[in-house]
Amino acid sequence: MWQIPKYKPQMKVPAMIFANQALLDKMQTDRTLWQCGNVAQLPGIYKHAITLPDGHEGYGFPIGGVAATDYTDGVISPGGVGYDINCGVRLLATNITDKDVRPKLSPLTDAIFRNVPSGLGSRRKDLTVSSRDLDTLAVEGVQWLIDQGLGWAEDAKHCEENGHMPNANPDKVSQTAKNRGLTQIGTLGSGNHFLEIQMVDKIFNPKTAKVFGITHEGQVTVMIHCGSRGYGHQVCSDYLRVMEHAVQKYKISLPDRELACAPGSSQEAKDYVEAMACAVNYAFCNRQAIMHWVRQSFQQVYGQDPEKFGLKLVYDVAHNIAKMETHDIGDGVQKKVWVHRKGATRAFPPGHEAVPEDYRSEGQPVLIPGSMGTSSWILVGTQKAMELTFGSTAHGAGRMMSRFAAKRQFWGGDIKSNLEKRGIAVRAASPSVLAEEADPAYKNVDMVAEVSHQLGIATKVARLTPLAVVKG
């Protein structure tokens, strides 16, 4: 734990960095710490501005940033959520082992690559969503898709927010955002989004793992990482412009215009929250549709009902979101706050009412994806997270170098052949996306998980390693 004290008079709270020396050294090569200090200047911020071990420079807030502001006297900042609203991760557990899947790994990866649209401009022609449908799914979330036959009845209960964030209002979403979202539901997208067939490499907490449906090493899992696509990106763009006017209207003093915000009680903030909730629900639906096509792919390749393979949803977590929550802001005082999590995972403890009932004895599953070809992690939320980080922990490895720099340094063909030599099947929409997502472009996810574990803000349950990678 590293503290940046209130060295500027405008800082309302200190900034806290949760990292080991190596991760901190990397943060000091860009604007991460400067941005964290800026977040500490937001009106109504409580306790401290937070940068998690995967932190790196972002828009306004660092990615890997958390801040809690007073529900009425604080502000809401779209930069504290990010452009890819509810970019998140969904994990499925199967009842088969890596030995069972290897003979069929190549055709299964082909089927998933064929069934799940990936890359810019890709879409499924058999999923047509009308404008009215789009507004409905933005309000109802995954239940709407389940009702359309794209999912199982129990899927919703294992999603954060039950796959449905309340107060979504499509009237607050621009027509431009809706037009971008119409054709992108059920698409993986490009960049760091991926779909992996994985296996359980090591179990660290057998009791919790079993409750989550992770029963043995070698067990096959499937991880889906994507967000709200152009729909959420446009919501963010639209409301950053709104917030820039709000800053002037409410005479808010900010160290960086990228932190544009509005008072939580203002109409501008309420409008943004209602639009953001639509994008959150869109992203839940996006991952739900992709999960349905993964199950379908197993059925096509094995010629058997997908239920035979388990393919149960372990959990779906949001990584970019702002929520009204109640937290201890110090000295045992409980307050309603807006928790901004930007590149951060909610990590609620055992007994918390927001944790699914069948997991409540253990705590909330935390899913931390690694970079392509490296491990991913299942952790579990803790009481310590509630005390230190407003119930949050890291969301991934975090970038070491920009996409442009990675493309200059690596060639996609080399990346693909190196992964295949290790027995990992690879399907990608283009070689360039493999180059920009090369493993050395990211921090060591095992180190990030270890820092979270040592701090106690989310502790290790199981480590997953890839068998097949599908990239946009």
PDB file of C-alpha atoms in Angstrom, residues 98-388:
ATOM      1  CA  ASP A  98      -8.739 -31.119 -21.103  1.00  0.00           C
ATOM      2  CA  LYS A  99      -8.116 -34.739 -22.193  1.00  0.00           C
ATOM      3  CA  ASP A 100     -11.772 -34.999 -23.308  1.00  0.00           C
ATOM      4  CA  VAL A 101     -11.670 -31.787 -25.324  1.00  0.00           C
ATOM      5  CA  ARG A 102      -8.263 -32.019 -27.015  1.00  0.00           C
ATOM      6  CA  PRO A 103      -9.310 -34.452 -29.804  1.00  0.00           C
ATOM      7  CA  LYS A 104     -12.090 -32.020 -30.753  1.00  0.00           C
ATOM      8  CA  LEU A 105     -10.273 -28.768 -29.901  1.00  0.00           C
ATOM      9  CA  SER A 106      -9.644 -27.617 -33.460  1.00  0.00           C
ATOM     10  CA  PRO A 107     -13.200 -28.161 -34.791  1.00  0.00           C
ATOM     11  CA  LEU A 108     -14.659 -26.730 -31.571  1.00  0.00           C
ATOM     12  CA  THR A 109     -12.528 -23.582 -31.914  1.00  0.00           C
ATOM     13  CA  ASP A 110     -13.566 -23.342 -35.581  1.00  0.00           C
ATOM     14  CA  ALA A 111     -17.241 -23.647 -34.616  1.00  0.00           C
ATOM     15  CA  ILE A 112     -16.970 -20.910 -31.988  1.00  0.00           C
ATOM     16  CA  PHE A 113     -15.086 -18.648 -34.407  1.00  0.00           C
ATOM     17  CA  ARG A 114     -17.801 -19.272 -37.001  1.00  0.00           C
ATOM     18  CA  ASN A 115     -20.743 -18.835 -34.600  1.00  0.00           C
ATOM     19  CA  VAL A 116     -19.510 -15.833 -32.589  1.00  0.00           C
ATOM     20  CA  PRO A 117     -18.991 -12.760 -34.795  1.00  0.00           C
ATOM     21  CA  SER A 118     -15.601 -11.230 -34.036  1.00  0.00           C
ATOM     22  CA  GLY A 119     -13.698  -8.289 -35.466  1.00  0.00           C
ATOM     23  CA  LEU A 120     -14.863  -4.892 -36.654  1.00  0.00           C
ATOM     24  CA  GLY A 121     -18.144  -4.930 -38.583  1.00  0.00           C
ATOM     25  CA  SER A 122     -18.955  -8.598 -37.897  1.00  0.00           C
ATOM     26  CA  ARG A 123     -22.528  -9.676 -37.130  1.00  0.00           C
ATOM     27  CA  ARG A 124     -24.922 -12.659 -37.007  1.00  0.00           C
ATOM     28  CA  LYS A 125     -27.456 -12.451 -39.781  1.00  0.00           C
ATOM     29  CA  ASP A 126     -29.883 -14.708 -37.896  1.00  0.00           C
ATOM     30  CA  LEU A 127     -30.148 -12.382 -34.882  1.00  0.00           C
ATOM     31  CA  THR A 128     -32.171  -9.402 -35.955  1.00  0.00           C
ATOM     32  CA  VAL A 129     -32.989  -6.859 -33.303  1.00  0.00           C
ATOM     33  CA  SER A 130     -35.560  -4.153 -34.071  1.00  0.00           C
ATOM     34  CA  SER A 131     -35.340  -0.665 -32.609  1.00  0.00           C
ATOM     35  CA  ARG A 132     -38.104  -1.605 -30.182  1.00  0.00           C
ATOM     36  CA  ASP A 133     -36.265  -4.817 -29.208  1.00  0.00           C
ATOM     37  CA  LEU A 134     -33.084  -2.834 -28.611  1.00  0.00           C
ATOM     38  CA  ASP A 135     -34.855  -0.502 -26.196  1.00  0.00           C
ATOM     39  CA  THR A 136     -36.482  -3.463 -24.446  1.00  0.00           C
ATOM     40  CA  LEU A 137     -33.237  -5.395 -23.929  1.00  0.00           C
ATOM     41  CA  ALA A 138     -31.546  -2.177 -22.721  1.00  0.00           C
ATOM     42  CA  VAL A 139     -34.191  -2.017 -19.979  1.00  0.00           C
ATOM     43  CA  GLU A 140     -34.683  -5.729 -19.188  1.00  0.00           C
ATOM     44  CA  GLY A 141     -31.133  -7.030 -19.655  1.00  0.00           C
ATOM     45  CA  VAL A 142     -30.379 -10.747 -20.027  1.00  0.00           C
ATOM     46  CA  GLN A 143     -33.883 -11.881 -19.114  1.00  0.00           C
ATOM     47  CA  TRP A 144     -35.112 -10.574 -22.452  1.00  0.00           C
ATOM     48  CA  LEU A 145     -32.638 -12.784 -24.321  1.00  0.00           C
ATOM     49  CA  ILE A 146     -33.434 -15.779 -22.112  1.00  0.00           C
ATOM     50  CA  ASP A 147     -37.117 -15.260 -22.955  1.00  0.00           C
ATOM     51  CA  GLN A 148     -36.136 -15.303 -26.659  1.00  0.00           C
ATOM     52  CA  GLY A 149     -34.547 -18.725 -26.154  1.00  0.00           C
ATOM     53  CA  LEU A 150     -30.942 -17.518 -25.971  1.00  0.00           C
ATOM     54  CA  GLY A 151     -30.067 -18.919 -22.571  1.00  0.00           C
ATOM     55  CA  TRP A 152     -31.167 -21.005 -19.629  1.00  0.00           C
ATOM     56  CA  ALA A 153     -33.550 -19.880 -16.903  1.00  0.00           C
ATOM     57  CA  GLU A 154     -30.854 -19.892 -14.192  1.00  0.00           C
ATOM     58  CA  ASP A 155     -28.337 -17.750 -16.129  1.00  0.00           C
ATOM     59  CA  ALA A 156     -29.520 -14.391 -14.786  1.00  0.00           C
ATOM     60  CA  LYS A 157     -28.935 -15.197 -11.113  1.00  0.00           C
ATOM     61  CA  HIS A 158     -25.191 -15.629 -11.693  1.00  0.00           C
ATOM     62  CA  CYS A 159     -24.720 -12.203 -13.272  1.00  0.00           C
ATOM     63  CA  GLU A 160     -23.736  -9.071 -11.388  1.00  0.00           C
ATOM     64  CA  GLU A 161     -26.978  -7.060 -10.946  1.00  0.00           C
ATOM     65  CA  ASN A 162     -28.775 -10.284 -12.032  1.00  0.00           C
ATOM     66  CA  GLY A 163     -27.924  -9.184 -15.561  1.00  0.00           C
ATOM     67  CA  HIS A 164     -30.205  -6.181 -15.237  1.00  0.00           C
ATOM     68  CA  MET A 165     -29.180  -2.773 -13.909  1.00  0.00           C
ATOM     69  CA  PRO A 166     -32.231  -0.789 -12.765  1.00  0.00           C
ATOM     70  CA  ASN A 167     -33.183   2.749 -13.867  1.00  0.00           C
ATOM     71  CA  ALA A 168     -32.248   2.154 -17.508  1.00  0.00           C
ATOM     72  CA  ASN A 169     -34.036   4.667 -19.741  1.00  0.00           C
ATOM     73  CA  PRO A 170     -33.547   4.351 -23.524  1.00  0.00           C
ATOM     74  CA  ASP A 171     -34.950   7.880 -23.970  1.00  0.00           C
ATOM     75  CA  LYS A 172     -31.637   9.146 -22.561  1.00  0.00           C
ATOM     76  CA  VAL A 173     -29.624   7.263 -25.229  1.00  0.00           C
ATOM     77  CA  SER A 174     -28.931   9.081 -28.504  1.00  0.00           C
ATOM     78  CA  GLN A 175     -30.146   7.749 -31.825  1.00  0.00           C
ATOM     79  CA  THR A 176     -26.508   7.533 -32.934  1.00  0.00           C
ATOM     80  CA  ALA A 177     -25.735   5.148 -30.050  1.00  0.00           C
ATOM     81  CA  LYS A 178     -28.820   3.062 -30.871  1.00  0.00           C
ATOM     82  CA  ASN A 179     -27.879   2.871 -34.552  1.00  0.00           C
ATOM     83  CA  ARG A 180     -24.399   1.650 -33.610  1.00  0.00           C
ATOM     84  CA  GLY A 181     -25.851  -0.931 -31.214  1.00  0.00           C
ATOM     85  CA  LEU A 182     -28.489  -2.403 -33.528  1.00  0.00           C
ATOM     86  CA  THR A 183     -26.134  -4.695 -35.451  1.00  0.00           C
ATOM     87  CA  GLN A 184     -23.550  -5.366 -32.744  1.00  0.00           C
ATOM     88  CA  ILE A 185     -25.485  -7.387 -30.165  1.00  0.00           C
ATOM     89  CA  GLY A 186     -23.842 -10.784 -29.738  1.00  0.00           C
ATOM     90  CA  THR A 187     -20.489  -9.719 -31.210  1.00  0.00           C
ATOM     91  CA  LEU A 188     -17.063 -10.096 -29.642  1.00  0.00           C
ATOM     92  CA  GLY A 189     -15.550  -6.983 -31.171  1.00  0.00           C
ATOM     93  CA  SER A 190     -11.832  -6.370 -31.530  1.00  0.00           C
ATOM     94  CA  GLY A 191      -8.911  -5.167 -29.413  1.00  0.00           C
ATOM     95  CA  ASN A 192      -8.445  -6.894 -26.066  1.00  0.00           C
ATOM     96  CA  HIS A 193     -11.784  -8.717 -26.231  1.00  0.00           C
ATOM     97  CA  PHE A 194     -11.489 -12.472 -26.476  1.00  0.00           C
ATOM     98  CA  LEU A 195     -13.117 -15.820 -25.989  1.00  0.00           C
ATOM     99  CA  GLU A 196     -10.995 -18.637 -24.540  1.00  0.00           C
ATOM    100  CA  ILE A 197     -11.459 -22.330 -23.940  1.00  0.00           C
ATOM    101  CA  GLN A 198      -9.451 -22.849 -20.773  1.00  0.00           C
ATOM    102  CA  MET A 199      -8.573 -25.521 -18.239  1.00  0.00           C
ATOM    103  CA  VAL A 200      -8.235 -25.338 -14.479  1.00  0.00           C
ATOM    104  CA  ASP A 201      -4.481 -25.317 -13.927  1.00  0.00           C
ATOM    105  CA  LYS A 202      -4.424 -25.118 -10.123  1.00  0.00           C
ATOM    106  CA  ILE A 203      -6.971 -24.853  -7.322  1.00  0.00           C
ATOM    107  CA  PHE A 204      -5.908 -22.774  -4.322  1.00  0.00           C
ATOM    108  CA  ASN A 205      -9.146 -22.761  -2.334  1.00  0.00           C
ATOM    109  CA  PRO A 206     -10.944 -26.127  -2.883  1.00  0.00           C
ATOM    110  CA  LYS A 207     -13.925 -25.293  -0.660  1.00  0.00           C
ATOM    111  CA  THR A 208     -14.818 -22.049  -2.457  1.00  0.00           C
ATOM    112  CA  ALA A 209     -13.923 -23.498  -5.863  1.00  0.00           C
ATOM    113  CA  LYS A 210     -16.387 -26.347  -5.362  1.00  0.00           C
ATOM    114  CA  VAL A 211     -19.184 -23.934  -4.456  1.00  0.00           C
ATOM    115  CA  PHE A 212     -18.432 -22.025  -7.713  1.00  0.00           C
ATOM    116  CA  GLY A 213     -18.576 -25.288  -9.703  1.00  0.00           C
ATOM    117  CA  ILE A 214     -14.793 -25.667 -10.083  1.00  0.00           C
ATOM    118  CA  THR A 215     -14.187 -29.219  -8.892  1.00  0.00           C
ATOM    119  CA  HIS A 216     -10.839 -30.497 -10.224  1.00  0.00           C
ATOM    120  CA  GLU A 217      -7.650 -29.546 -12.027  1.00  0.00           C
ATOM    121  CA  GLY A 218      -7.894 -30.215 -15.759  1.00  0.00           C
ATOM    122  CA  GLN A 219     -11.584 -29.180 -15.810  1.00  0.00           C
ATOM    123  CA  VAL A 220     -12.507 -27.231 -18.953  1.00  0.00           C
ATOM    124  CA  THR A 221     -13.911 -23.703 -18.643  1.00  0.00           C
ATOM    125  CA  VAL A 222     -14.858 -21.021 -21.163  1.00  0.00           C
ATOM    126  CA  MET A 223     -14.182 -17.312 -20.612  1.00  0.00           C
ATOM    127  CA  ILE A 224     -15.879 -14.495 -22.564  1.00  0.00           C
ATOM    128  CA  HIS A 225     -14.444 -10.961 -22.365  1.00  0.00           C
ATOM    129  CA  CYS A 226     -16.278  -8.130 -24.141  1.00  0.00           C
ATOM    130  CA  GLY A 227     -18.472  -5.098 -23.479  1.00  0.00           C
ATOM    131  CA  SER A 228     -21.135  -2.766 -24.855  1.00  0.00           C
ATOM    132  CA  ARG A 229     -19.460  -2.194 -28.235  1.00  0.00           C
ATOM    133  CA  GLY A 230     -20.357   0.995 -30.170  1.00  0.00           C
ATOM    134  CA  TYR A 231     -23.528   1.487 -28.122  1.00  0.00           C
ATOM    135  CA  GLY A 232     -21.650   2.104 -24.865  1.00  0.00           C
ATOM    136  CA  HIS A 233     -18.816   3.988 -26.566  1.00  0.00           C
ATOM    137  CA  GLN A 234     -21.306   6.460 -28.032  1.00  0.00           C
ATOM    138  CA  VAL A 235     -23.111   6.891 -24.681  1.00  0.00           C
ATOM    139  CA  CYS A 236     -19.783   7.850 -23.114  1.00  0.00           C
ATOM    140  CA  SER A 237     -18.904  10.256 -25.955  1.00  0.00           C
ATOM    141  CA  ASP A 238     -22.330  11.901 -25.835  1.00  0.00           C
ATOM    142  CA  TYR A 239     -22.290  12.447 -22.072  1.00  0.00           C
ATOM    143  CA  LEU A 240     -18.697  13.683 -21.907  1.00  0.00           C
ATOM    144  CA  ARG A 241     -19.910  16.613 -24.002  1.00  0.00           C
ATOM    145  CA  VAL A 242     -22.875  17.093 -21.656  1.00  0.00           C
ATOM    146  CA  MET A 243     -20.570  16.993 -18.627  1.00  0.00           C
ATOM    147  CA  GLU A 244     -18.147  19.533 -20.110  1.00  0.00           C
ATOM    148  CA  HIS A 245     -21.038  22.033 -20.167  1.00  0.00           C
ATOM    149  CA  ALA A 246     -22.109  20.930 -16.666  1.00  0.00           C
ATOM    150  CA  VAL A 247     -18.642  21.730 -15.274  1.00  0.00           C
ATOM    151  CA  GLN A 248     -19.091  25.344 -16.384  1.00  0.00           C
ATOM    152  CA  LYS A 249     -22.758  25.501 -15.353  1.00  0.00           C
ATOM    153  CA  TYR A 250     -22.060  24.274 -11.787  1.00  0.00           C
ATOM    154  CA  LYS A 251     -18.682  26.054 -11.553  1.00  0.00           C
ATOM    155  CA  ILE A 252     -16.773  22.853 -10.752  1.00  0.00           C
ATOM    156  CA  SER A 253     -13.007  23.306 -10.553  1.00  0.00           C
ATOM    157  CA  LEU A 254     -11.095  20.359 -12.078  1.00  0.00           C
ATOM    158  CA  PRO A 255      -7.384  19.680 -12.656  1.00  0.00           C
ATOM    159  CA  ASP A 256      -8.083  17.900 -15.959  1.00  0.00           C
ATOM    160  CA  ARG A 257     -10.955  18.447 -18.406  1.00  0.00           C
ATOM    161  CA  GLU A 258     -11.102  14.659 -18.949  1.00  0.00           C
ATOM    162  CA  LEU A 259     -12.617  14.431 -15.442  1.00  0.00           C
ATOM    163  CA  ALA A 260     -15.725  16.293 -16.665  1.00  0.00           C
ATOM    164  CA  CYS A 261     -18.547  15.557 -14.229  1.00  0.00           C
ATOM    165  CA  ALA A 262     -21.813  16.794 -12.753  1.00  0.00           C
ATOM    166  CA  PRO A 263     -23.268  16.794  -9.225  1.00  0.00           C
ATOM    167  CA  GLY A 264     -24.903  13.447  -8.406  1.00  0.00           C
ATOM    168  CA  SER A 265     -28.224  15.178  -7.751  1.00  0.00           C
ATOM    169  CA  SER A 266     -28.195  17.112 -11.073  1.00  0.00           C
ATOM    170  CA  GLN A 267     -30.329  16.316 -14.105  1.00  0.00           C
ATOM    171  CA  GLU A 268     -27.178  15.794 -16.191  1.00  0.00           C
ATOM    172  CA  ALA A 269     -25.930  13.096 -13.793  1.00  0.00           C
ATOM    173  CA  LYS A 270     -29.344  11.419 -13.615  1.00  0.00           C
ATOM    174  CA  ASP A 271     -29.554  11.341 -17.410  1.00  0.00           C
ATOM    175  CA  TYR A 272     -26.072   9.832 -17.673  1.00  0.00           C
ATOM    176  CA  VAL A 273     -26.844   7.137 -15.076  1.00  0.00           C
ATOM    177  CA  GLU A 274     -30.032   6.153 -16.952  1.00  0.00           C
ATOM    178  CA  ALA A 275     -28.149   6.001 -20.273  1.00  0.00           C
ATOM    179  CA  MET A 276     -25.191   4.179 -18.708  1.00  0.00           C
ATOM    180  CA  ALA A 277     -27.597   1.565 -17.246  1.00  0.00           C
ATOM    181  CA  CYS A 278     -28.860   0.896 -20.795  1.00  0.00           C
ATOM    182  CA  ALA A 279     -25.267   0.307 -21.969  1.00  0.00           C
ATOM    183  CA  VAL A 280     -24.607  -1.931 -18.935  1.00  0.00           C
ATOM    184  CA  ASN A 281     -27.638  -4.059 -19.813  1.00  0.00           C
ATOM    185  CA  TYR A 282     -26.635  -4.104 -23.489  1.00  0.00           C
ATOM    186  CA  ALA A 283     -23.232  -5.528 -22.492  1.00  0.00           C
ATOM    187  CA  PHE A 284     -24.816  -8.197 -20.267  1.00  0.00           C
ATOM    188  CA  CYS A 285     -26.981  -9.180 -23.255  1.00  0.00           C
ATOM    189  CA  ASN A 286     -23.963  -9.172 -25.560  1.00  0.00           C
ATOM    190  CA  ARG A 287     -22.151 -11.716 -23.393  1.00  0.00           C
ATOM    191  CA  GLN A 288     -25.387 -13.709 -22.943  1.00  0.00           C
ATOM    192  CA  ALA A 289     -25.851 -14.124 -26.707  1.00  0.00           C
ATOM    193  CA  ILE A 290     -22.188 -15.103 -27.139  1.00  0.00           C
ATOM    194  CA  MET A 291     -22.537 -17.668 -24.341  1.00  0.00           C
ATOM    195  CA  HIS A 292     -25.589 -19.146 -26.082  1.00  0.00           C
ATOM    196  CA  TRP A 293     -23.566 -19.585 -29.296  1.00  0.00           C
ATOM    197  CA  VAL A 294     -20.708 -21.198 -27.360  1.00  0.00           C
ATOM    198  CA  ARG A 295     -23.179 -23.753 -26.009  1.00  0.00           C
ATOM    199  CA  GLN A 296     -24.512 -24.190 -29.547  1.00  0.00           C
ATOM    200  CA  SER A 297     -20.949 -24.787 -30.805  1.00  0.00           C
ATOM    201  CA  PHE A 298     -20.459 -27.650 -28.335  1.00  0.00           C
ATOM    202  CA  GLN A 299     -23.758 -29.123 -29.529  1.00  0.00           C
ATOM    203  CA  GLN A 300     -22.720 -28.894 -33.206  1.00  0.00           C
ATOM    204  CA  VAL A 301     -19.275 -30.442 -32.683  1.00  0.00           C
ATOM    205  CA  TYR A 302     -20.240 -33.213 -30.268  1.00  0.00           C
ATOM    206  CA  GLY A 303     -23.764 -33.815 -31.595  1.00  0.00           C
ATOM    207  CA  GLN A 304     -25.135 -33.802 -28.056  1.00  0.00           C
ATOM    208  CA  ASP A 305     -27.251 -31.515 -25.906  1.00  0.00           C
ATOM    209  CA  PRO A 306     -25.066 -28.741 -24.361  1.00  0.00           C
ATOM    210  CA  GLU A 307     -26.460 -29.516 -20.877  1.00  0.00           C
ATOM    211  CA  LYS A 308     -24.559 -32.816 -21.070  1.00  0.00           C
ATOM    212  CA  PHE A 309     -21.293 -30.847 -20.852  1.00  0.00           C
ATOM    213  CA  GLY A 310     -22.388 -28.672 -17.917  1.00  0.00           C
ATOM    214  CA  LEU A 311     -21.600 -25.296 -19.526  1.00  0.00           C
ATOM    215  CA  LYS A 312     -23.110 -23.568 -16.505  1.00  0.00           C
ATOM    216  CA  LEU A 313     -22.526 -19.880 -15.938  1.00  0.00           C
ATOM    217  CA  VAL A 314     -20.194 -19.446 -12.959  1.00  0.00           C
ATOM    218  CA  TYR A 315     -20.487 -15.655 -12.911  1.00  0.00           C
ATOM    219  CA  ASP A 316     -20.519 -12.492 -15.023  1.00  0.00           C
ATOM    220  CA  VAL A 317     -18.695  -9.422 -13.669  1.00  0.00           C
ATOM    221  CA  ALA A 318     -18.647  -5.810 -14.851  1.00  0.00           C
ATOM    222  CA  HIS A 319     -15.292  -4.034 -15.089  1.00  0.00           C
ATOM    223  CA  ASN A 320     -16.414  -0.515 -16.119  1.00  0.00           C
ATOM    224  CA  ILE A 321     -19.385   0.802 -14.162  1.00  0.00           C
ATOM    225  CA  ALA A 322     -20.665   3.377 -11.652  1.00  0.00           C
ATOM    226  CA  LYS A 323     -23.153   2.291  -8.984  1.00  0.00           C
ATOM    227  CA  MET A 324     -24.965   3.589  -5.971  1.00  0.00           C
ATOM    228  CA  GLU A 325     -23.755   1.516  -3.023  1.00  0.00           C
ATOM    229  CA  THR A 326     -23.564   1.906   0.760  1.00  0.00           C
ATOM    230  CA  HIS A 327     -20.069   1.874   2.259  1.00  0.00           C
ATOM    231  CA  ASP A 328     -18.201   2.686   5.441  1.00  0.00           C
ATOM    232  CA  ILE A 329     -16.460   6.001   4.746  1.00  0.00           C
ATOM    233  CA  GLY A 330     -14.479   5.894   7.995  1.00  0.00           C
ATOM    234  CA  ASP A 331     -15.116   5.689  11.767  1.00  0.00           C
ATOM    235  CA  GLY A 332     -17.987   3.273  11.147  1.00  0.00           C
ATOM    236  CA  VAL A 333     -20.057   5.892   9.275  1.00  0.00           C
ATOM    237  CA  GLN A 334     -22.185   4.324   6.511  1.00  0.00           C
ATOM    238  CA  LYS A 335     -23.003   6.500   3.494  1.00  0.00           C
ATOM    239  CA  LYS A 336     -24.712   6.134   0.145  1.00  0.00           C
ATOM    240  CA  VAL A 337     -22.023   6.746  -2.485  1.00  0.00           C
ATOM    241  CA  TRP A 338     -21.434   6.573  -6.216  1.00  0.00           C
ATOM    242  CA  VAL A 339     -18.680   3.989  -6.641  1.00  0.00           C
ATOM    243  CA  HIS A 340     -16.834   4.469  -9.932  1.00  0.00           C
ATOM    244  CA  ARG A 341     -15.027   1.311 -11.029  1.00  0.00           C
ATOM    245  CA  LYS A 342     -12.963   1.789 -14.160  1.00  0.00           C
ATOM    246  CA  GLY A 343     -11.018  -1.328 -14.978  1.00  0.00           C
ATOM    247  CA  ALA A 344     -11.932  -2.725 -11.569  1.00  0.00           C
ATOM    248  CA  THR A 345     -13.922  -5.729 -10.346  1.00  0.00           C
ATOM    249  CA  ARG A 346     -16.494  -5.646  -7.578  1.00  0.00           C
ATOM    250  CA  ALA A 347     -15.255  -7.953  -4.810  1.00  0.00           C
ATOM    251  CA  PHE A 348     -18.033  -8.241  -2.225  1.00  0.00           C
ATOM    252  CA  PRO A 349     -17.528 -10.438   0.869  1.00  0.00           C
ATOM    253  CA  PRO A 350     -19.331 -13.504   2.256  1.00  0.00           C
ATOM    254  CA  GLY A 351     -22.820 -12.688   3.505  1.00  0.00           C
ATOM    255  CA  HIS A 352     -23.352  -9.639   1.291  1.00  0.00           C
ATOM    256  CA  GLU A 353     -26.906  -9.486  -0.098  1.00  0.00           C
ATOM    257  CA  ALA A 354     -25.621  -8.626  -3.610  1.00  0.00           C
ATOM    258  CA  VAL A 355     -23.787 -11.976  -3.824  1.00  0.00           C
ATOM    259  CA  PRO A 356     -25.862 -14.782  -5.415  1.00  0.00           C
ATOM    260  CA  GLU A 357     -27.556 -16.841  -2.722  1.00  0.00           C
ATOM    261  CA  ASP A 358     -25.735 -20.076  -3.590  1.00  0.00           C
ATOM    262  CA  TYR A 359     -22.348 -18.291  -3.313  1.00  0.00           C
ATOM    263  CA  ARG A 360     -23.127 -16.138  -0.283  1.00  0.00           C
ATOM    264  CA  SER A 361     -21.323 -18.400   2.181  1.00  0.00           C
ATOM    265  CA  GLU A 362     -18.065 -17.803   0.281  1.00  0.00           C
ATOM    266  CA  GLY A 363     -18.301 -14.329  -1.262  1.00  0.00           C
ATOM    267  CA  GLN A 364     -18.550 -12.953  -4.784  1.00  0.00           C
ATOM    268  CA  PRO A 365     -16.604 -14.625  -7.607  1.00  0.00           C
ATOM    269  CA  VAL A 366     -13.957 -12.270  -9.026  1.00  0.00           C
ATOM    270  CA  LEU A 367     -12.814 -12.967 -12.598  1.00  0.00           C
ATOM    271  CA  ILE A 368      -9.443 -11.569 -13.706  1.00  0.00           C
ATOM    272  CA  PRO A 369      -8.542 -12.360 -17.331  1.00  0.00           C
ATOM    273  CA  GLY A 370      -4.902 -12.464 -18.355  1.00  0.00           C
ATOM    274  CA  SER A 371      -3.340 -11.488 -21.641  1.00  0.00           C
ATOM    275  CA  MET A 372      -3.568 -13.810 -24.625  1.00  0.00           C
ATOM    276  CA  GLY A 373      -1.882 -17.129 -23.981  1.00  0.00           C
ATOM    277  CA  THR A 374      -1.316 -16.539 -20.256  1.00  0.00           C
ATOM    278  CA  SER A 375      -3.303 -17.504 -17.180  1.00  0.00           C
ATOM    279  CA  SER A 376      -6.591 -16.042 -15.946  1.00  0.00           C
ATOM    280  CA  TRP A 377      -7.805 -16.108 -12.359  1.00  0.00           C
ATOM    281  CA  ILE A 378     -10.838 -16.795 -10.216  1.00  0.00           C
ATOM    282  CA  LEU A 379     -10.612 -14.974  -6.900  1.00  0.00           C
ATOM    283  CA  VAL A 380     -13.244 -14.359  -4.232  1.00  0.00           C
ATOM    284  CA  GLY A 381     -14.330 -11.093  -2.593  1.00  0.00           C
ATOM    285  CA  THR A 382     -13.496 -10.276   1.028  1.00  0.00           C
ATOM    286  CA  GLN A 383     -14.392  -8.033   3.941  1.00  0.00           C
ATOM    287  CA  LYS A 384     -10.931  -6.464   3.613  1.00  0.00           C
ATOM    288  CA  ALA A 385     -11.954  -5.135   0.192  1.00  0.00           C
ATOM    289  CA  MET A 386     -14.905  -3.363   1.813  1.00  0.00           C
ATOM    290  CA  GLU A 387     -12.491  -1.682   4.239  1.00  0.00           C
ATOM    291  CA  LEU A 388      -9.745  -0.735   1.760  1.00  0.00           C
TER     292      LEU A 388
END
